[in-house]
Short mmCIF file of C-alpha atoms in Angstrom, two decimals:
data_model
loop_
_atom_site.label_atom_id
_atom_site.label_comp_id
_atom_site.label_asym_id
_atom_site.label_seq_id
_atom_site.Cartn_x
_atom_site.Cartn_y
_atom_site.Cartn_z
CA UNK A 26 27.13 -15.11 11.94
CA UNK A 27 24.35 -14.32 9.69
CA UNK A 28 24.83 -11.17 7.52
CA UNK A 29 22.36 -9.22 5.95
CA UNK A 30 21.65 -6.86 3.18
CA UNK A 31 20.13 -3.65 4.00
CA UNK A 32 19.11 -0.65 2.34
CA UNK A 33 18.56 2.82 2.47
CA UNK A 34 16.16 3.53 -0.08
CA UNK A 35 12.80 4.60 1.38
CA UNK A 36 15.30 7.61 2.44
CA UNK A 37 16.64 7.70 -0.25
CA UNK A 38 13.07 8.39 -1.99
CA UNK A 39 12.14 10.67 0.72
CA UNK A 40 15.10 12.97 0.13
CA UNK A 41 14.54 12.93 -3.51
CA UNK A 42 11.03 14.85 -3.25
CA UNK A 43 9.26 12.50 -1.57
CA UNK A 44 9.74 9.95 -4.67
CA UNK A 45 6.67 7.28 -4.38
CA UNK A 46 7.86 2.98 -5.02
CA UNK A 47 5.87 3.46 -7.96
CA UNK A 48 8.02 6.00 -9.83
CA UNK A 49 11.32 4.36 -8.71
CA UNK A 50 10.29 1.12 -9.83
CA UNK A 51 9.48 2.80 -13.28
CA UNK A 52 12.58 4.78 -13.43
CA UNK A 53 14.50 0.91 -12.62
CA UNK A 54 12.45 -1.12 -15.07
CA UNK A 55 11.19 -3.20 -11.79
CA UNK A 56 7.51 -3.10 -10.44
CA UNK A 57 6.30 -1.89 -7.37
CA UNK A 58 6.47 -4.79 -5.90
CA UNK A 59 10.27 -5.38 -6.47
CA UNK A 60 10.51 -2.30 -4.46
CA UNK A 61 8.04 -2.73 -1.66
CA UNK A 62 10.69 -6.45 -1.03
CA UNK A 63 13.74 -4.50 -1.68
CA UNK A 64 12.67 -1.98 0.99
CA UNK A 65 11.74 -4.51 3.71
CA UNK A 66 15.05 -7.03 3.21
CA UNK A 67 12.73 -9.62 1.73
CA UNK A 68 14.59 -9.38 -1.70
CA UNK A 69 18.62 -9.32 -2.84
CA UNK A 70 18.46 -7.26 -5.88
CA UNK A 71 20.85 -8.27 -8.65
CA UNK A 72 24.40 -6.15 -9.45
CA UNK A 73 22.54 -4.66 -12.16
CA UNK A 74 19.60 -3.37 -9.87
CA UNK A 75 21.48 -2.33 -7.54
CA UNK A 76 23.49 0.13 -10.03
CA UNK A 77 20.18 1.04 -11.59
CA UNK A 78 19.20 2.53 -8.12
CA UNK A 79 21.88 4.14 -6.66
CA UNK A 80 22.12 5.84 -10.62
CA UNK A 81 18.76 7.10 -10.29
CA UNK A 82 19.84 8.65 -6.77
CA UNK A 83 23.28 9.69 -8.01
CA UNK A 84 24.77 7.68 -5.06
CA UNK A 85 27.58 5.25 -4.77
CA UNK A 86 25.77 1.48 -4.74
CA UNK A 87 26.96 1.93 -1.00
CA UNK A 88 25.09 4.28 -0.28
CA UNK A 89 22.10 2.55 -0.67
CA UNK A 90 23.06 -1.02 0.49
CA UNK A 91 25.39 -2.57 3.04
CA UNK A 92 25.44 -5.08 5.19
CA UNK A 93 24.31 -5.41 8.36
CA UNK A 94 26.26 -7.88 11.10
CA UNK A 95 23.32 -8.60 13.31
#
């Protein structure tokens, strides 16, 4: 069975006035980008990312990723 990382974080930004990939990826230290694959499961972030992300949200990492069974 193939697992797979997903995330929360476009609703993440949404819930945290509308926050645009541009200002999380500043408030990271990623680019755009790195956001735009993060979003669509193109791109495992590292431990440290991950952190990063779910400080700027003031969520547990688990909050913003977990894996999905299908």
């Amino acid at each position: 069975m193939a697992e797979a990382l997903k995330n929360n974080i476009r609703m993440l930004r949404f819930m945290n006035g509308e926050m645009t990939q541009k200002e999380l990826a500043a408030r990271v230290d990623v680019t755009r980008q790195t956001i735009i694959a993060l979003e669509s499961g193109k791109y495992v972030p590292s431990l440290l990312l991950a952190m990063r992300i779910a400080e700027t949200f003031n969520v547990k990492v688990e909050e913003v990723f977990f894996l999905d069974p299908n």
